[in-house]
Coordinates of C-alpha atoms and ligand atoms in Angstrom, one line a residue:
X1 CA 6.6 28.4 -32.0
X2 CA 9.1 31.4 -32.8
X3 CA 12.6 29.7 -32.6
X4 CA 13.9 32.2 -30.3
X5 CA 11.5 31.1 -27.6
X6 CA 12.5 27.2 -28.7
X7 CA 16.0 28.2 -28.1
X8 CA 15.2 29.7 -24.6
X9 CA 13.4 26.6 -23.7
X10 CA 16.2 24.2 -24.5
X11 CA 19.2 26.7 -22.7
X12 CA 16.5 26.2 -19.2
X13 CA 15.8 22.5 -19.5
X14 CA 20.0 22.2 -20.0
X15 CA 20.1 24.1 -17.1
X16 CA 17.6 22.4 -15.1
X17 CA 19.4 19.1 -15.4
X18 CA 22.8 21.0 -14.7
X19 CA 21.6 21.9 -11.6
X20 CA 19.9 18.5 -10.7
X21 CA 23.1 16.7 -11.4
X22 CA 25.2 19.0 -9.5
X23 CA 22.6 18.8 -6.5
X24 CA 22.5 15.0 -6.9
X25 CA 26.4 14.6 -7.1
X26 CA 27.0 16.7 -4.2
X27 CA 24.8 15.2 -1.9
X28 CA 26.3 11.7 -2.9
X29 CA 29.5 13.0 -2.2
X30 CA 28.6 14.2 1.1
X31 CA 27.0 10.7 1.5
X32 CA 30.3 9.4 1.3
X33 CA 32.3 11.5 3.3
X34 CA 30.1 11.3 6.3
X35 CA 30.2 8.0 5.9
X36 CA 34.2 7.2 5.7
X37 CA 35.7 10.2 7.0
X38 CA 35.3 10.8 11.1
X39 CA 33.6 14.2 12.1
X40 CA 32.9 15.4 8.4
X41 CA 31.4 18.3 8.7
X42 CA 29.1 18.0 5.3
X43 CA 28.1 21.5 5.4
X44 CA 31.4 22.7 4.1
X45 CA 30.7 20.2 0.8
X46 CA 27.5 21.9 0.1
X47 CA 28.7 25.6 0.2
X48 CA 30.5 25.7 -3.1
X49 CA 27.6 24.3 -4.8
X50 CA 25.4 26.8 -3.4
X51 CA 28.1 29.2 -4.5
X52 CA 27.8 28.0 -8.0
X53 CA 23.9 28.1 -8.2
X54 CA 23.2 31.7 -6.5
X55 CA 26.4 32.8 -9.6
X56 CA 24.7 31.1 -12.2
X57 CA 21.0 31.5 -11.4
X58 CA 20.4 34.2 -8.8
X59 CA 18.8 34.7 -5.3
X60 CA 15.8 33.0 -5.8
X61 CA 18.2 29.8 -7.4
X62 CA 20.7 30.1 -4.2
X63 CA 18.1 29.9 -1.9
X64 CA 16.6 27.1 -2.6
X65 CA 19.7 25.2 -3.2
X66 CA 20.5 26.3 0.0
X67 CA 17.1 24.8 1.5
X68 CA 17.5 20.9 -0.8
X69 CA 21.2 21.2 0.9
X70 CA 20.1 21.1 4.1
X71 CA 17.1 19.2 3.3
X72 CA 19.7 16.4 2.1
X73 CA 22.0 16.7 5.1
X74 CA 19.0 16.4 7.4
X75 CA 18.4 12.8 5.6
X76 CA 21.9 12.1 6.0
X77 CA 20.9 12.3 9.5
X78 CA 17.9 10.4 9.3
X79 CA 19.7 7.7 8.1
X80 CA 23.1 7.3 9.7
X81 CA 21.8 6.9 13.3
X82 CA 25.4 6.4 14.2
X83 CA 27.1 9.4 13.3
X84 CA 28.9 11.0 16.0
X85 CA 27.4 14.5 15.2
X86 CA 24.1 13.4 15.4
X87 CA 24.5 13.9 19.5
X88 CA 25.3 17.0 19.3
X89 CA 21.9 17.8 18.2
X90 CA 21.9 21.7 19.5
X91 CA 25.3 22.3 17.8
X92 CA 24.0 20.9 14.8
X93 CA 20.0 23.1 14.5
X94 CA 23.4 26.0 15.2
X95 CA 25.2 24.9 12.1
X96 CA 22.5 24.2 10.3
X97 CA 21.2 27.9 10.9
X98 CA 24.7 29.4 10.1
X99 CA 24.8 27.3 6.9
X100 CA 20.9 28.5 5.6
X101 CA 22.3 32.2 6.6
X102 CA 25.8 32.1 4.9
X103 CA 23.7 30.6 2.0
X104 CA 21.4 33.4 1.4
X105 CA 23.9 36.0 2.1
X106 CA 26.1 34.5 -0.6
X107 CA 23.5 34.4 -3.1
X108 CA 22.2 38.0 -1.9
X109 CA 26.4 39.1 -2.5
X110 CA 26.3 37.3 -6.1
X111 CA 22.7 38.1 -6.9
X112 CA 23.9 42.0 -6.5
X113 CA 27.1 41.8 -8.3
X114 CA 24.9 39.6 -11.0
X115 CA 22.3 42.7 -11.1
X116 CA 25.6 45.5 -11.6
X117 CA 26.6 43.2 -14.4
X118 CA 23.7 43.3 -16.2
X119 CA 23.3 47.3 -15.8
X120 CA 26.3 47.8 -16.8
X121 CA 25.2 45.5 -19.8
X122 CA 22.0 47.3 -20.4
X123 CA 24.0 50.3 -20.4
X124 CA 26.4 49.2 -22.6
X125 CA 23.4 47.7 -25.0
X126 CA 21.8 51.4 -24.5
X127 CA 24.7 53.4 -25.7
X128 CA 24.9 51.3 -28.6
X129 CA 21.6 51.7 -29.9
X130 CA 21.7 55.3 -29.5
X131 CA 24.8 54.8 -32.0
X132 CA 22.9 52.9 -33.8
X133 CA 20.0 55.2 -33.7
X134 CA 22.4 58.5 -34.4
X135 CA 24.0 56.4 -37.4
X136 CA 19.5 56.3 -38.9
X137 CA 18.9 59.4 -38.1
X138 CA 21.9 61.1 -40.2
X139 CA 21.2 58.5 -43.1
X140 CA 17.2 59.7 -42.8
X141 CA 18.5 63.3 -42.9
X142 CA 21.0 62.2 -45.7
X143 CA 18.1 60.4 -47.6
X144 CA 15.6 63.1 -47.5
X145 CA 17.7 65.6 -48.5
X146 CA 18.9 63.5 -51.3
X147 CA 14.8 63.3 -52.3
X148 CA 14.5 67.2 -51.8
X149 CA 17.1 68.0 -53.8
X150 CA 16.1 65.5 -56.3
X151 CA 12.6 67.0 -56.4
X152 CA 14.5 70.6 -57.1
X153 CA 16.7 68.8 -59.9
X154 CA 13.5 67.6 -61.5
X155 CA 11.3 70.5 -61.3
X156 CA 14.6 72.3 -62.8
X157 CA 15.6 70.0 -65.5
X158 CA 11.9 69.6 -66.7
X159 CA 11.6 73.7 -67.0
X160 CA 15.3 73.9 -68.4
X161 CA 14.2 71.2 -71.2
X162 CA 11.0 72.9 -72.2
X163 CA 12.7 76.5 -72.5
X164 CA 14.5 75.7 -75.5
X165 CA 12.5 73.2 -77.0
X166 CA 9.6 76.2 -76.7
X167 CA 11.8 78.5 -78.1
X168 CA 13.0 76.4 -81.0
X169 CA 9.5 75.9 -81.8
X170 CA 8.5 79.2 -81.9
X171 CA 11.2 80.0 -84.4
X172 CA 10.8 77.5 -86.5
X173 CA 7.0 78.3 -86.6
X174 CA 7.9 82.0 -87.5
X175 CA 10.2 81.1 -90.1
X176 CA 7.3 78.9 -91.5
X177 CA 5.0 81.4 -91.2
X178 CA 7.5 84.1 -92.7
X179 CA 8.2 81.9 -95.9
X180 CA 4.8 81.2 -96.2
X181 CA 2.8 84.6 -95.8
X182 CA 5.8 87.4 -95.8
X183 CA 6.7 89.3 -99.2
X184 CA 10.4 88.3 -99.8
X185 CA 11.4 91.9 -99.2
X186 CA 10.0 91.8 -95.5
X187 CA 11.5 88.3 -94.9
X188 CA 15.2 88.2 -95.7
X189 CA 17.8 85.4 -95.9
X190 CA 19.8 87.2 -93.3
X191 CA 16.6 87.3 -90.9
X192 CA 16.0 83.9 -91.7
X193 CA 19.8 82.9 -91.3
X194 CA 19.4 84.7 -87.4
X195 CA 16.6 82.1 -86.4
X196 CA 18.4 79.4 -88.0
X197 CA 22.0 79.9 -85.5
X198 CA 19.3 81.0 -82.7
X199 CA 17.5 77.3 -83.0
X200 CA 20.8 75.4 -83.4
X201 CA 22.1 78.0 -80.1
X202 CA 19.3 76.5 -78.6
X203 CA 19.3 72.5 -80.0
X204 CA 23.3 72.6 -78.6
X205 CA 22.2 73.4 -75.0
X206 CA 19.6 71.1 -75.0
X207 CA 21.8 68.3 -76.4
X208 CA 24.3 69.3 -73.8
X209 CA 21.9 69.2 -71.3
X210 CA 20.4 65.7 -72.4
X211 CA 24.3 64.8 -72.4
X212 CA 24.7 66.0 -68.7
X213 CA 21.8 63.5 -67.8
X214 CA 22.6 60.7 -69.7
X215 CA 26.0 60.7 -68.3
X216 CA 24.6 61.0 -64.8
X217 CA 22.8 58.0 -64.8
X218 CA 25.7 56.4 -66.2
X219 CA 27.6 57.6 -63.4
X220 CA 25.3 56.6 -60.7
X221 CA 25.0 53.5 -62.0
X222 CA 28.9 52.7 -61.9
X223 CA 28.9 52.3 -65.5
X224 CA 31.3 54.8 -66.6
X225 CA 33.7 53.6 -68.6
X226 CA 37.1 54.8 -69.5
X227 CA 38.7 54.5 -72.9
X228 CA 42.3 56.0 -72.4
X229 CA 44.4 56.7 -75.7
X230 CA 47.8 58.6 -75.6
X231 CA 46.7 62.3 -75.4
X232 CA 48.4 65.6 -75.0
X233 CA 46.1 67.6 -72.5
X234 CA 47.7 71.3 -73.7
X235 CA 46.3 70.3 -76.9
X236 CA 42.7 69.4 -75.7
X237 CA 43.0 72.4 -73.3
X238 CA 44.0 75.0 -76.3
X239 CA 40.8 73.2 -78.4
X240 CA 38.6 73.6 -75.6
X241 CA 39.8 77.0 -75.1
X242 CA 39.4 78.2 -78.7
X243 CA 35.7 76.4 -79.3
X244 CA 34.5 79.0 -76.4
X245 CA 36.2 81.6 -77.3
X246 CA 34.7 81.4 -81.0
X247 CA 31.1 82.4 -79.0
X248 CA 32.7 85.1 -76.9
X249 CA 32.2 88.7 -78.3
X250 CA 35.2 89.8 -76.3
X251 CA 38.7 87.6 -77.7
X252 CA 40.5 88.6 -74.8
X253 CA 38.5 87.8 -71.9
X254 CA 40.3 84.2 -71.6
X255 CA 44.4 84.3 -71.5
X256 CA 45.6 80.6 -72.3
X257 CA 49.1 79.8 -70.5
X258 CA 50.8 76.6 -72.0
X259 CA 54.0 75.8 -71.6
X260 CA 54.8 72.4 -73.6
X261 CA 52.7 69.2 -74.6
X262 CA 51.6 67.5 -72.0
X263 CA 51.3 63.3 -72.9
X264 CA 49.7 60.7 -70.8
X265 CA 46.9 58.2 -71.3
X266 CA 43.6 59.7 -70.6
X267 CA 40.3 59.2 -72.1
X268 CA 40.3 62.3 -74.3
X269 CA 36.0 62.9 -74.8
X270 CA 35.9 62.7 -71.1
X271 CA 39.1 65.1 -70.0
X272 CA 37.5 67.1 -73.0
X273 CA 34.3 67.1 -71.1
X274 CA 35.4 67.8 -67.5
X275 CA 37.5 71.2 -69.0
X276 CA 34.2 72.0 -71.2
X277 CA 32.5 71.9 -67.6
X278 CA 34.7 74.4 -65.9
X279 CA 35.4 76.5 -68.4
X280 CA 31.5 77.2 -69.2
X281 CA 31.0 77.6 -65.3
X282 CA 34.1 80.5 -65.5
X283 CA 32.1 82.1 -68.5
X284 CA 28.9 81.5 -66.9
X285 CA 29.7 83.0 -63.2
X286 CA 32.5 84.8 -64.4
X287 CA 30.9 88.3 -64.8
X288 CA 32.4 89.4 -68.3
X289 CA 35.8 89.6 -66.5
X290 CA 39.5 88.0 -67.5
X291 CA 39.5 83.8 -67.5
X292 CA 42.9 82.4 -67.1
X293 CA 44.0 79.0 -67.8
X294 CA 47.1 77.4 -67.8
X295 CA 48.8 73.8 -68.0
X296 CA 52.2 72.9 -66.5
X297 CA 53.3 69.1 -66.8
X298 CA 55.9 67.8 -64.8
X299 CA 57.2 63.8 -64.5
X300 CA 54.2 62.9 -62.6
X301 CA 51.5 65.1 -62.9
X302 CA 49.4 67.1 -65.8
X303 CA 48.2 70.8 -63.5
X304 CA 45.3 72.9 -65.2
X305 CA 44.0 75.9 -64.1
X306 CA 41.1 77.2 -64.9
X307 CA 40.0 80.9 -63.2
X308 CA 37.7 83.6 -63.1
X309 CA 37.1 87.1 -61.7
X310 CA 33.3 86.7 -61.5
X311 CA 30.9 86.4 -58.6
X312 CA 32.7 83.6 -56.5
X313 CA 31.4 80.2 -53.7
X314 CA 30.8 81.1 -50.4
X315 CA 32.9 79.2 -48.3
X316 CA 30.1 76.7 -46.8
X317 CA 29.5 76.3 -50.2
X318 CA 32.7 75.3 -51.8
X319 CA 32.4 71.1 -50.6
X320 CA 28.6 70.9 -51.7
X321 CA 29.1 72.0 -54.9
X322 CA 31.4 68.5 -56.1
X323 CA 27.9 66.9 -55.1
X324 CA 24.9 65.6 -57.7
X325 CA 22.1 68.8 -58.5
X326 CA 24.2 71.0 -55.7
X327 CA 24.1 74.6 -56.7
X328 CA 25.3 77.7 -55.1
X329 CA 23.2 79.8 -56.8
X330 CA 19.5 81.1 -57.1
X331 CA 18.4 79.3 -60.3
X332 CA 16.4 82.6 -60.9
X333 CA 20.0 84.2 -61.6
X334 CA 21.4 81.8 -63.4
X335 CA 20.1 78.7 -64.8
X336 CA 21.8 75.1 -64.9
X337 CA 21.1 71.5 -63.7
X338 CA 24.1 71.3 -61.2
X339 CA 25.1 68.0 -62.5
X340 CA 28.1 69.2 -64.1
X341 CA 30.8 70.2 -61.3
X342 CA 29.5 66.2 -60.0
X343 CA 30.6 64.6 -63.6
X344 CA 34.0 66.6 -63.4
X345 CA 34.8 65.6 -60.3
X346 CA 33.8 62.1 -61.3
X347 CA 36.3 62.2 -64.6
X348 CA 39.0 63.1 -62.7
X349 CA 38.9 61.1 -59.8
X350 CA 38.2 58.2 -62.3
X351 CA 41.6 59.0 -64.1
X352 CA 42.8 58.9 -59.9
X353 CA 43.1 62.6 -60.5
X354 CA 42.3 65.6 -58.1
X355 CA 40.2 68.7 -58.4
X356 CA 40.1 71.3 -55.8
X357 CA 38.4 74.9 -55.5
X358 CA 39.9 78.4 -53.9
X359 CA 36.8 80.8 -54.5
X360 CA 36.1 84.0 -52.6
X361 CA 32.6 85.8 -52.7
X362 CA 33.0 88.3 -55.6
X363 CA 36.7 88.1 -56.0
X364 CA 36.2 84.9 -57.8
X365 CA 37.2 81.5 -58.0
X366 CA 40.1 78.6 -59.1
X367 CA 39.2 75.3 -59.8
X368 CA 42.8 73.0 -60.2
X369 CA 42.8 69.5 -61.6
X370 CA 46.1 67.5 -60.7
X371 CA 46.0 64.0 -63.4
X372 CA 48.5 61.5 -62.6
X373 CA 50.5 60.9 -66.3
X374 CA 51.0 57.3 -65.0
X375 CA 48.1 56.1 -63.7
X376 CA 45.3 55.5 -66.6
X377 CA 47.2 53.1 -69.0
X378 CA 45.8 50.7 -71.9
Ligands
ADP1 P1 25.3 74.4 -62.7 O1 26.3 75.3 -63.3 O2 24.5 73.7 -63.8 O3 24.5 74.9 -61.6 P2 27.6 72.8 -61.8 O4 27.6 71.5 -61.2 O5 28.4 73.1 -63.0 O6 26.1 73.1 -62.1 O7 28.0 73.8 -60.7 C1 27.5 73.7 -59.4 C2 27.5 75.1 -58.7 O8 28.8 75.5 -58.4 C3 26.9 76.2 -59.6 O9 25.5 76.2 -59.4 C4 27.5 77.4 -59.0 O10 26.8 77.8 -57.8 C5 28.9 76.9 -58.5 N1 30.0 77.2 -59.5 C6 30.6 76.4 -60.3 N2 31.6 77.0 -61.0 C7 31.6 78.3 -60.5 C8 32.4 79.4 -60.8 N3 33.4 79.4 -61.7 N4 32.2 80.6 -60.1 C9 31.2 80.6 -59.2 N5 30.4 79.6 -58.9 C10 30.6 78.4 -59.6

C-alpha cells in the first residue's frame, strides 16, 4: 500500500478514537452533573463538543454528534427516573428540538467558514503552482534555446574547422604537386614561400579556434583555473597591441594610449587572452577604421579600453553578446564561433573584474574592463 494512503489511514483512526473519547467523556460528565447538581440542564455540556466536532470534521461530523448527544441525554433519562426534569416532559421534546437545531446550525456556520478556508487554500495552492508552472516554462524556453543555439554553434564550428583544414590541404597538395611536376622556373621559392605563410595563416586560426573550445569546456565545467604572477598590464596591452598590428597592412589604424606600468597579480596567458579577444573583434567588426586603446591605473583599479569605428551592437544586442555561441551577426558576413566575448567575460570576472560595452549601430563600439589590482593574489 502507497505510504501516503497508510498515513491517511492512521491520521482517521486517531481521529476516530478522538472523537469516541470526547463523545464518551462528555456524556460521563453529563452523567455526573445530572446526577449531583439540581436542575442541570445537560444540554449546555454537550454543545461545546458538538462545537468541536462540526470545527474539526464538518457538517456531516456535527450532525451526528449532535444526534449520539441527544441519543445519550435521552438514556440519561431512561435511567434516572427521579430527575426533576423528567416531568416536564413537553419542555424537554422543546429543548431537545432547540438543542438538534442549534447543533446543525452550528456545524452548518463552521462547515461554511471550513469550506472558505479551504478555497482560500486551493487558491493559495493554485497561485503557487502557476509560479511554479511560470518558473518551468521560462527554464523550458531557457533550455531549448540553449539546444538551438547549441545546434547553430555546432553546425558553425564544424564548417569553420573544415574551411581551413580544406584549404591547408589544398595548398599543401599544390605545393606537392608543384615540386613534383613543375619546371623550377614556373614554381618559384617565392610562390612556394606564399602557400607556406597562407597554411600557417590558416593552421593559427584553427589552433585558435581549437583553443576557443577547449577553453569552453573548461569553463563550463568550472575548471578554470587561475595562475596569477605579478604582471604589468600596459605591458601585455602594448604586446598584444604590436602582435596585431604586425598583420595589419595599415600601422596606423590602432593608436595605443599608456600612461605608466600598470602592476597587480593577474594570470598573464589569460588577461593576454581576454585583450587578444577584443582586440580581434575591433579588427574584425571594425570596418578598416581607427582602433584606440588605452590603459590608466589608479590605487585600486587597472582601466583598458579597447574601441572601434566599425559597424557597431544593436542595443537588444549588447547583453546577449557576454553569453556562450551569442552572435550579433549574420555568420554569412562574418565568420566566428561566438565563444570568445563568453571566455572574456569569464577572465575578467574570474580576476572579480568588470567588462562593459557602449556600441551604437555603425558608429561603433567600446568594450571597458575595470581589474581590481588587489583582488587576485598568490
Ligand atoms: P565571434 O566574434 O566569434 O562571433 P564573440 O564572442 O567574440 O564571437 O563576439 C560575439 C558577438 O559580439 C559577435 O558575433 C559580434 O556580433 C559582436 N561583437 C563583438 N565585438 C564586436 C565589435 N567590436 N563590434 C561589433 N560587434 C562586436
Amino acid at each position: 500500500m502507497p505510504p501516503m494512503i497508510t498515513a491517511q489511514r492512521h491520521s482517521l483512526i486517531v481521529r476516530l478514537l478522538v472523537y469516541i473519547g470526547l463523545t464518551v467523556g462528555t456524556s460521563f460528565l453529563a452523567f455526573l452533573a445530572l446526577r449531583y447538581i439540581p436542575n442541570f440542564n445537560p444540554f449546555l455540556i454537550f454543545l461545546p463538543t458538538v462545537t468541536f466536532f462540526a470545527m474539526t470534521g464538518g457538517l456531516i461530523v456535527g450532525v451526528i454528534t449532535t444526534i449520539i448527544s441527544l441519543l445519550s441525554i435521552a438514556l440519561f433519562f431512561f435511567f434516572s427516573s427521579t430527575h426533576p426534569l423528567l416531568s416536564v416532559s413537553v419542555s424537554l421534546f422543546i429543548q431537545a428540538c432547540l438543542f438538534f437545531l442549534i447543533g446543525v446550525f452550528i456545524s452548518y456556520i463552521l462547515h461554511v467558514s471550513r469550506q472558505r478556508d479551504k478555497i482560500i487554500e486551493y487558491q493559495r495552492k493554485v497561485r503557487q503552482l502557476h509560479h511554479v508552472i511560470e518558473a518551468l516554462e521560462k527554464n523550458f524556453e531557457g533550455a531549448q534555446k540553449e539546444i538551438k543555439a547549441r545546434d547553430q554553434f555546432l553546425a558553425i564550428a564544424s564548417h569553420e574547422l573544415k574551411t581551413p583544414v580544406t584549404s591547408m590541404l589544398l595548398q599543401v597538395q599544390t605545393a606537392i604537386h608543384n615540386i613534383r611536376n613543375v619546371s623550377l622556373a614556373n614554381f618559384s621559392v617565392a610562390t612556394l614561400l606564399k602557400m607556406l605563410e597562407d597554411t600557417e595563416q590558416q593552421s593559427k586560426r584553427l589552433s585558435k579556434m581549437v583553443n576557443d573550445l577547449l577553453d569552453l569546456s573548461l569553463i563550463t565545467t568550472g575548471k578554470i583555473d587561475l595562475e596569477p604572477e605579478q604582471t604589468d598590464i600596459s605591458a601585455i596591452v602594448r604586446t598584444v597591441t604590436q602582435r596585431s598590428l604586425e598583420r595589419l597592412s595599415d600601422k596606423k589604424q590602432i593608436s595605443l594610449s599608456i600612461s605608466k606600468p600598470v602592476i597587480a597579480y593577474f594570470d598573464k596567458l589569460r588577461i593576454e587572452q581576454a585583450l587578444i579577444n577584443l582586440l580581434s573583434n575591433a579588427i574584425k567588426y571594425g570596418n578598416n577604421k581607427p582602433i584606440f586603446i588605452s590603459v590608466k591605473g589608479s590605487q585600486e583599479v587597472a582601466k583598458i579600453v579597447i574601441g572601434d569605428n566599425g559597424i557597431g551592437i544593436p542595443a537588444d544586442q549588447q547583453k546577449k553578446i557576454f553569453n556562450r555561441f551569442e552572435r550579433a551577426v549574420s555568420p554569412r558576413d562574418y565568420k566566428g564561433l561566438g565563444v570568445g566575448l563568453y571566455i572574456t567575460y569569464q577572465i575578467i570576472t574570474a580576476h572579480h573584474g568588470k567588462i562593459k560595452v557602449e556600441s551604437h549601430v555603425n558608429k561603433g563600439t567600446i568594450f571597458t574592463i575595470e581589474l581590481p589590482l588587489k583582488s587576485v593574489k598568490k
